Amino acid sequence: MYSIEVDHIWKKFKKGESFTTLRDHIDYFLKRSLDANYVLAKKEFWAVENISFKARKGEILGIIGANGAGKSTLFNILAGIVMPTQGSFKIHGKLAALIELTAGFHPDFTGRKNVYFNGAILGMTRKEIDRKFDDIVKFSEIGDFIDTPVKRYSSGMYARLGFAIAAHVNPEVLLVDEVLSVGDIKFQHKCMKKMKDLAKKGTTIIFVSHNLAAVQSFCKRVILLERGRMVEDSDPEEVIALYQQKVLDSEIKDLQESFEDEDEQESKEYCSGQFNFVELYSSHNKKTDVFEFNESITVRFNVQVYQPVERPIFFVEIVRLDGVVCCEAVGKAQEFSLDVFDQQGTFNVCFSNTHLMPGVYFTRVSLWDEKFLTPLIMASRSVFKVESEEIDHSESVFHSQTAWEKEP
């Protein structure tokens, strides 16, 4: 039996319009009442396009994607906050949604009053709330602050009380957004355990998060959204791997574009010369931007100087995407029998046995004079990948061969 049925949902907004919550609607009409010139942009866009899926009773379904992918819009449609422009959806049974930290709370009410206020919004009777009140307070770990106005609560306290109320409604469908990310790790684990218990009892859970580790360990199925469209719906490992690759490709593209912008800046900043090209070659002397693990990497570059450089020093670095310098090579004048460099030339340096972990890197090349105080020319170029079928991605820089043994 399906608890959630989504059938070809589309949602259109206008540029400048952000009616994703009730608060957005109120803010807009307040601004219109105070400023007659406040108008929305005319250009329309689809925040969600042609999304269909079903979720079974007791299923835990994760939804991931970059900012602007449509996660919040889809979430708010399912929560009943906004209606789709086209398409339809059905929620079978009682629904509880954790949307914003302050949603369903009155800031001037105490935590105690807000338990009743929020509980009533979620469909609980006063008798139900009376019966579950102590369990809600105990789970939230609010303690004596239950009689303090919630406007004095921290974001973590808001999240704890909000989740405690929603979880004790015993909903057939529970929608959870990034609201839990503000809590401490201990309480997050407590919430995960509670949601797993609810799922075992038949609650269908939609879990929207940027925390991929939590999604992979918690969800049995994951949907990936991209620019409002559903691009994948499968098991967590497969979908998360696809998403990570898309993020990586996007970062590589951004990095390459930033290098192009830097080219223009460098031509103005470094008046001593320029790097005409920087290329990478494999161990088979093939130009490439993809290397196998532990394959030798040859950096080939052409540099041109506008004035003579005495005893030049060439500096080549391999840098990880996050800026960590993984290895470097220094080429001094005596290695090239080059006391004075006064024209242009092509140079090669081979990095062998690098043991670089699978990931994305780029090269940074520079030319210095013998004083080695500041670069005469510098350029970041040649984004490349290191791949391996046997070694997973890691935060470490290098992979070392290790041998384990247990002493008798």
mmCIF file of N, CA and C in Angstrom, residues 300-343:
data_model
loop_
_atom_site.group_PDB
_atom_site.id
_atom_site.type_symbol
_atom_site.label_atom_id
_atom_site.label_comp_id
_atom_site.label_asym_id
_atom_site.label_seq_id
_atom_site.Cartn_x
_atom_site.Cartn_y
_atom_site.Cartn_z
ATOM 1 N N ARG A 300 54.190 19.245 -18.872
ATOM 2 C CA ARG A 300 54.915 19.885 -19.975
ATOM 3 C C ARG A 300 54.389 21.310 -20.120
ATOM 4 N N PHE A 301 55.289 22.273 -20.101
ATOM 5 C CA PHE A 301 54.833 23.659 -20.197
ATOM 6 C C PHE A 301 55.786 24.491 -21.054
ATOM 7 N N ASN A 302 55.224 25.521 -21.646
ATOM 8 C CA ASN A 302 56.009 26.470 -22.435
ATOM 9 C C ASN A 302 55.912 27.833 -21.773
ATOM 10 N N VAL A 303 57.077 28.443 -21.542
ATOM 11 C CA VAL A 303 57.119 29.737 -20.870
ATOM 12 C C VAL A 303 57.881 30.735 -21.731
ATOM 13 N N GLN A 304 57.390 31.949 -21.731
ATOM 14 C CA GLN A 304 58.010 33.027 -22.500
ATOM 15 C C GLN A 304 58.292 34.199 -21.568
ATOM 16 N N VAL A 305 59.516 34.759 -21.647
ATOM 17 C CA VAL A 305 59.864 35.912 -20.804
ATOM 18 C C VAL A 305 60.086 37.137 -21.679
ATOM 19 N N TYR A 306 59.779 38.292 -21.112
ATOM 20 C CA TYR A 306 59.911 39.544 -21.852
ATOM 21 C C TYR A 306 61.240 40.238 -21.585
ATOM 22 N N GLN A 307 61.938 39.773 -20.542
ATOM 23 C CA GLN A 307 63.256 40.316 -20.226
ATOM 24 C C GLN A 307 64.092 39.191 -19.631
ATOM 25 N N PRO A 308 65.417 39.234 -19.760
ATOM 26 C CA PRO A 308 66.272 38.142 -19.297
ATOM 27 C C PRO A 308 66.101 37.866 -17.800
ATOM 28 N N VAL A 309 66.136 36.564 -17.464
ATOM 29 C CA VAL A 309 66.070 36.130 -16.062
ATOM 30 C C VAL A 309 67.348 35.358 -15.766
ATOM 31 N N GLU A 310 68.122 35.850 -14.797
ATOM 32 C CA GLU A 310 69.364 35.171 -14.439
ATOM 33 C C GLU A 310 69.078 34.010 -13.491
ATOM 34 N N ARG A 311 69.739 32.882 -13.797
ATOM 35 C CA ARG A 311 69.615 31.668 -13.001
ATOM 36 C C ARG A 311 68.145 31.391 -12.633
ATOM 37 N N PRO A 312 67.324 31.121 -13.626
ATOM 38 C CA PRO A 312 65.891 30.918 -13.395
ATOM 39 C C PRO A 312 65.614 29.656 -12.575
ATOM 40 N N ILE A 313 64.540 29.695 -11.851
ATOM 41 C CA ILE A 313 64.066 28.548 -11.069
ATOM 42 C C ILE A 313 62.615 28.286 -11.471
ATOM 43 N N PHE A 314 62.342 27.059 -11.883
ATOM 44 C CA PHE A 314 60.977 26.667 -12.238
ATOM 45 C C PHE A 314 60.380 25.860 -11.084
ATOM 46 N N PHE A 315 59.145 26.165 -10.767
ATOM 47 C CA PHE A 315 58.483 25.537 -9.623
ATOM 48 C C PHE A 315 57.156 24.963 -10.118
ATOM 49 N N VAL A 316 56.962 23.658 -9.934
ATOM 50 C CA VAL A 316 55.730 22.995 -10.371
ATOM 51 C C VAL A 316 55.106 22.282 -9.176
ATOM 52 N N GLU A 317 53.845 22.576 -8.923
ATOM 53 C CA GLU A 317 53.136 21.960 -7.797
ATOM 54 C C GLU A 317 51.915 21.198 -8.304
ATOM 55 N N ILE A 318 51.609 20.097 -7.633
ATOM 56 C CA ILE A 318 50.340 19.395 -7.850
ATOM 57 C C ILE A 318 49.474 19.681 -6.634
ATOM 58 N N VAL A 319 48.316 20.276 -6.887
ATOM 59 C CA VAL A 319 47.466 20.789 -5.814
ATOM 60 C C VAL A 319 46.113 20.088 -5.837
ATOM 61 N N ARG A 320 45.647 19.689 -4.660
ATOM 62 C CA ARG A 320 44.326 19.075 -4.558
ATOM 63 C C ARG A 320 43.244 20.145 -4.705
ATOM 64 N N LEU A 321 42.028 19.720 -5.025
ATOM 65 C CA LEU A 321 40.948 20.660 -5.295
ATOM 66 C C LEU A 321 40.679 21.606 -4.132
ATOM 67 N N ASP A 322 40.931 21.141 -2.912
ATOM 68 C CA ASP A 322 40.684 21.985 -1.739
ATOM 69 C C ASP A 322 41.865 22.888 -1.403
ATOM 70 N N GLY A 323 42.903 22.902 -2.269
ATOM 71 C CA GLY A 323 44.034 23.804 -2.071
ATOM 72 C C GLY A 323 45.239 23.188 -1.399
ATOM 73 N N VAL A 324 45.163 21.923 -0.995
ATOM 74 C CA VAL A 324 46.298 21.258 -0.355
ATOM 75 C C VAL A 324 47.364 20.934 -1.405
ATOM 76 N N VAL A 325 48.601 21.400 -1.168
ATOM 77 C CA VAL A 325 49.712 21.089 -2.071
ATOM 78 C C VAL A 325 50.197 19.680 -1.761
ATOM 79 N N CYS A 326 50.068 18.785 -2.735
ATOM 80 C CA CYS A 326 50.382 17.369 -2.506
ATOM 81 C C CYS A 326 51.835 17.032 -2.824
ATOM 82 N N CYS A 327 52.382 17.614 -3.860
ATOM 83 C CA CYS A 327 53.793 17.388 -4.180
ATOM 84 C C CYS A 327 54.289 18.530 -5.068
ATOM 85 N N GLU A 328 55.606 18.653 -5.124
ATOM 86 C CA GLU A 328 56.192 19.772 -5.864
ATOM 87 C C GLU A 328 57.529 19.359 -6.472
ATOM 88 N N ALA A 329 57.937 20.097 -7.490
ATOM 89 C CA ALA A 329 59.233 19.870 -8.137
ATOM 90 C C ALA A 329 59.886 21.222 -8.395
ATOM 91 N N VAL A 330 61.192 21.286 -8.115
ATOM 92 C CA VAL A 330 61.945 22.525 -8.305
ATOM 93 C C VAL A 330 63.021 22.273 -9.360
ATOM 94 N N GLY A 331 62.983 23.041 -10.427
ATOM 95 C CA GLY A 331 63.988 22.930 -11.482
ATOM 96 C C GLY A 331 64.890 24.155 -11.474
ATOM 97 N N LYS A 332 66.164 23.952 -11.131
ATOM 98 C CA LYS A 332 67.096 25.083 -11.033
ATOM 99 C C LYS A 332 67.924 25.225 -12.315
ATOM 100 N N ALA A 333 68.518 26.394 -12.470
ATOM 101 C CA ALA A 333 69.230 26.746 -13.708
ATOM 102 C C ALA A 333 70.295 25.730 -14.076
ATOM 103 N N GLN A 334 71.043 25.242 -13.061
ATOM 104 C CA GLN A 334 72.147 24.337 -13.365
ATOM 105 C C GLN A 334 71.681 23.007 -13.964
ATOM 106 N N GLU A 335 70.425 22.641 -13.692
ATOM 107 C CA GLU A 335 69.902 21.398 -14.257
ATOM 108 C C GLU A 335 69.693 21.528 -15.760
ATOM 109 N N PHE A 336 69.541 22.750 -16.245
ATOM 110 C CA PHE A 336 69.308 22.985 -17.665
ATOM 111 C C PHE A 336 70.503 23.655 -18.335
ATOM 112 N N SER A 337 71.616 23.848 -17.580
ATOM 113 C CA SER A 337 72.772 24.608 -18.087
ATOM 114 C C SER A 337 72.287 25.941 -18.647
ATOM 115 N N LEU A 338 71.514 26.611 -17.819
ATOM 116 C CA LEU A 338 70.830 27.816 -18.266
ATOM 117 C C LEU A 338 71.094 28.948 -17.278
ATOM 118 N N ASP A 339 72.194 29.678 -17.489
ATOM 119 C CA ASP A 339 72.521 30.787 -16.586
ATOM 120 C C ASP A 339 71.582 31.971 -16.788
ATOM 121 N N VAL A 340 71.219 32.188 -18.051
ATOM 122 C CA VAL A 340 70.308 33.295 -18.353
ATOM 123 C C VAL A 340 69.209 32.772 -19.281
ATOM 124 N N PHE A 341 67.963 33.032 -18.899
ATOM 125 C CA PHE A 341 66.820 32.646 -19.728
ATOM 126 C C PHE A 341 66.225 33.925 -20.308
ATOM 127 N N ASP A 342 66.324 34.070 -21.639
ATOM 128 C CA ASP A 342 65.941 35.350 -22.232
ATOM 129 C C ASP A 342 65.016 35.203 -23.436
ATOM 130 N N GLN A 343 64.331 34.064 -23.534
ATOM 131 C CA GLN A 343 63.449 33.882 -24.684
ATOM 132 C C GLN A 343 62.239 33.050 -24.256
#
